[in-house]
Amino acid sequence: MPELPEVEVTRRFLAPRVVGRRILEIVHDDTARYQGTQSAVGLRVIEAGRRGKFLRFRLEEDRELIVHLGMSGGFRLQPTGHTRVVWKVGDQVLYFHDPRRFGRWWVIAEGDESRIPLLARMGPEPLDPGFSAALLGARLGKRQSPIKAVLLDQTVIAGLGNIYADESLFAAGIRPDRPANTLELAEVEALAAAIRRVLAEALKAGGSTLGDGAYRLPDARPGYFQHAHKVYGRAAQPCRRCQTAIVRIKIAGRSTHFCPVCQR
Ligand SMILES: [Zn+2]
């Protein structure tokens, strides 16, 4: 699933292609998945933003087009066998490619997140200047669930998914199955710093394109951060730091990877 870095890379690619242009058409045949899109036609795009894993395009007349890429969604410059939406904006045509159909679009009155509860309850943005260990610690609070599961909760922190939760916990030296409320202050500080570092590095590398090739830039270029993964997808391979075999377990139903020596 595209996580914060992949969504942000997508935003940066799309912004110069859509901002300032007028939406001419949004074509699809699924009004349940792509809601209210007709009301965006004729409006100019003012800004291309992001909140967690959501893209938010601010439009004229105080409206917003919100897009969630779901498990396998992404924009393309060319049509594919899995094109679900064709978005004509000015002289640009963007194709929303989504083999697994978990992606969603909404057009809402600006700031009216009532139809998108997850957006309304979204936790702090880890790359915002205001993000801090104190803020993360307060969000972890007294939660007894494994720290990995807590990091996947978008109301605790925005934008982390399976890859970057595993990589951040390795970078911080924390076992993913530790109950969140057992983290010492120094560990919360290490984790907050690790999350920011890992996400920033992933952004610089254009995100992660896994073996399924699901995530790509709209011009079909892959990301490169998968080559820098320390634990994610590396079960039974030697830890890059200590050579111990990386372990894979399930936490909250999700595959979780860690080094039993480097992470405590
Ligand atoms: Zn190790």
Short mmCIF file of N, CA and C and ligand atoms in Angstrom, two decimals, residues 239 242 259 262, ligand 1:
data_model
loop_
_atom_site.label_atom_id
_atom_site.label_comp_id
_atom_site.label_asym_id
_atom_site.label_seq_id
_atom_site.Cartn_x
_atom_site.Cartn_y
_atom_site.Cartn_z
N CYS A 239 20.78 -9.70 9.01
CA CYS A 239 20.66 -8.29 9.41
C CYS A 239 21.86 -7.53 8.84
N CYS A 242 24.12 -6.79 12.11
CA CYS A 242 24.74 -7.80 12.98
C CYS A 242 24.76 -9.20 12.38
N CYS A 259 14.96 -7.50 13.64
CA CYS A 259 16.17 -8.20 14.02
C CYS A 259 16.11 -8.49 15.52
N CYS A 262 19.30 -6.64 17.26
CA CYS A 262 19.40 -5.17 17.22
C CYS A 262 18.21 -4.47 17.84
ZN ZN B 1 20.75 -7.03 13.78
#
